[in-house]
Coordinates of C-alpha atoms in Angstrom, one line a residue:
C1 CA 17.7 3.9 10.3
E2 CA 16.5 3.7 6.4
A3 CA 15.8 0.0 7.1
T4 CA 13.4 0.6 9.7
K5 CA 11.3 3.6 7.7
L6 CA 11.3 0.9 5.0
R7 CA 10.1 -1.9 6.8
Q8 CA 7.5 0.6 8.2
V9 CA 6.2 1.2 4.5
F10 CA 5.6 -2.4 4.2
V11 CA 4.0 -2.9 7.5
N12 CA 1.5 -0.3 7.0
I13 CA 0.6 -1.2 3.2
L14 CA 0.5 -5.0 4.4
K15 CA -1.8 -4.3 7.6
N16 CA -3.9 -2.4 5.4
G17 CA -4.4 -5.6 3.0
I18 CA -4.9 -7.9 6.0
E19 CA -7.8 -5.4 7.4
A20 CA -9.3 -5.2 3.8
M21 CA -9.4 -9.0 3.2
Q22 CA -10.8 -9.8 6.8
E23 CA -13.6 -7.5 5.9
Q24 CA -14.4 -9.7 2.9
A25 CA -13.4 -13.2 5.3
G26 CA -16.1 -15.7 4.9
K27 CA -17.7 -14.4 1.8
G28 CA -16.3 -17.7 -0.3
S29 CA -13.1 -15.6 -1.4
D30 CA -9.3 -16.4 -0.8
S31 CA -6.9 -14.2 1.0
A32 CA -3.7 -13.6 -0.4
F33 CA -0.9 -11.0 -1.2
D34 CA 1.0 -11.3 -4.5
I35 CA 4.5 -9.4 -3.7
R36 CA 7.0 -9.3 -6.6
F37 CA 10.1 -7.4 -7.3
S38 CA 11.4 -6.3 -10.6
H39 CA 14.2 -3.9 -11.6
T40 CA 15.5 -1.6 -14.7
P41 CA 19.0 0.0 -14.6
A42 CA 17.9 2.8 -12.8
H43 CA 15.1 1.5 -10.1
V44 CA 13.8 -1.1 -8.1
I45 CA 9.9 -1.8 -8.3
I46 CA 8.2 -3.5 -5.6
T47 CA 4.5 -4.3 -6.1
I48 CA 2.3 -5.7 -3.4
A49 CA -1.2 -6.7 -4.2
D50 CA -4.1 -8.2 -2.0
S51 CA -7.2 -10.1 -2.8
G52 CA -9.1 -7.6 -0.7
P53 CA -12.5 -5.9 -1.8
G54 CA -10.5 -2.6 -3.4
M55 CA -11.7 0.6 -3.2
D56 CA -13.5 2.8 -4.5
E57 CA -12.2 5.9 -7.0
D58 CA -12.4 8.6 -4.2
T59 CA -10.7 6.5 -1.9
R60 CA -7.8 5.7 -4.0
K61 CA -7.7 9.5 -4.9
H62 CA -7.3 10.5 -1.4
I63 CA -5.4 7.3 0.2
F64 CA -2.0 8.8 0.7
E65 CA -3.9 12.1 2.4
P66 CA -2.8 12.3 6.4
F67 CA -5.7 11.5 8.5
Y68 CA -7.6 10.1 5.4
T69 CA -9.3 6.7 6.4
T70 CA -12.4 5.1 5.7
K71 CA -12.1 2.9 9.1
D72 CA -14.2 3.8 12.8
P73 CA -12.4 6.5 14.5
D74 CA -11.2 3.8 17.0
K75 CA -9.7 1.4 14.3
G76 CA -7.5 3.7 12.7
T77 CA -6.0 7.4 12.2
G78 CA -5.3 7.7 8.6
L79 CA -1.9 8.0 8.9
G80 CA -0.2 4.8 7.9
L81 CA -0.5 4.9 4.1
S82 CA 0.5 8.8 4.3
M83 CA 3.9 8.0 6.3
A84 CA 4.7 5.5 3.6
Y85 CA 4.2 7.6 0.8
F86 CA 6.2 10.3 2.8
I87 CA 9.1 8.0 3.6
I88 CA 9.0 7.0 -0.2
V89 CA 8.7 9.9 -2.0
N90 CA 10.7 12.5 0.5
H91 CA 13.1 10.2 1.8
H92 CA 14.0 7.9 -0.7
K93 CA 13.0 10.1 -4.0
G94 CA 11.1 7.3 -5.1
E95 CA 7.3 7.1 -6.4
M96 CA 4.4 5.4 -4.9
G97 CA 1.2 4.5 -6.3
V98 CA -2.3 2.5 -5.8
D99 CA -4.4 0.8 -8.4
V100 CA -7.8 -1.2 -7.8
N101 CA -7.6 -4.4 -9.7
E102 CA -10.7 -5.3 -12.0
T103 CA -11.3 -8.3 -10.2
G104 CA -11.1 -7.1 -6.9
G105 CA -8.0 -6.4 -5.0
T106 CA -5.5 -3.4 -4.3
T107 CA -2.0 -3.1 -6.1
F108 CA 0.6 -0.8 -4.4
T109 CA 3.4 -0.2 -6.6
I110 CA 7.0 1.3 -5.3
K111 CA 9.4 2.6 -7.2
L112 CA 12.9 3.2 -5.9
P113 CA 15.9 5.0 -7.3
V114 CA 18.8 2.5 -7.4
D115 CA 21.5 5.0 -6.4
G116 CA 19.0 6.6 -3.9

């Protein structure tokens, strides 16, 4: 079911954000997500930003590769975000990207074709 696949994309992104924000819990910063929806005539655009510590450039470059993880082996397989990327790009002919915010945190952007 397509709805189940899309749900899994959002679960994986949110799970990663929660885990990142938990790493900095107690360091005086609030944990929050900022989820926004917009559209053009041809696309629906979803951005999911977290207030976690962000990621370095090397991690950002490899984040969608299968089995890439910065977590301990018993904490993650490195498949969640690669599966999310595959679902968006291959199943829905969309686009998915990630940016690190200057003030900390990470923003995932998903762009889906309206006619997809």
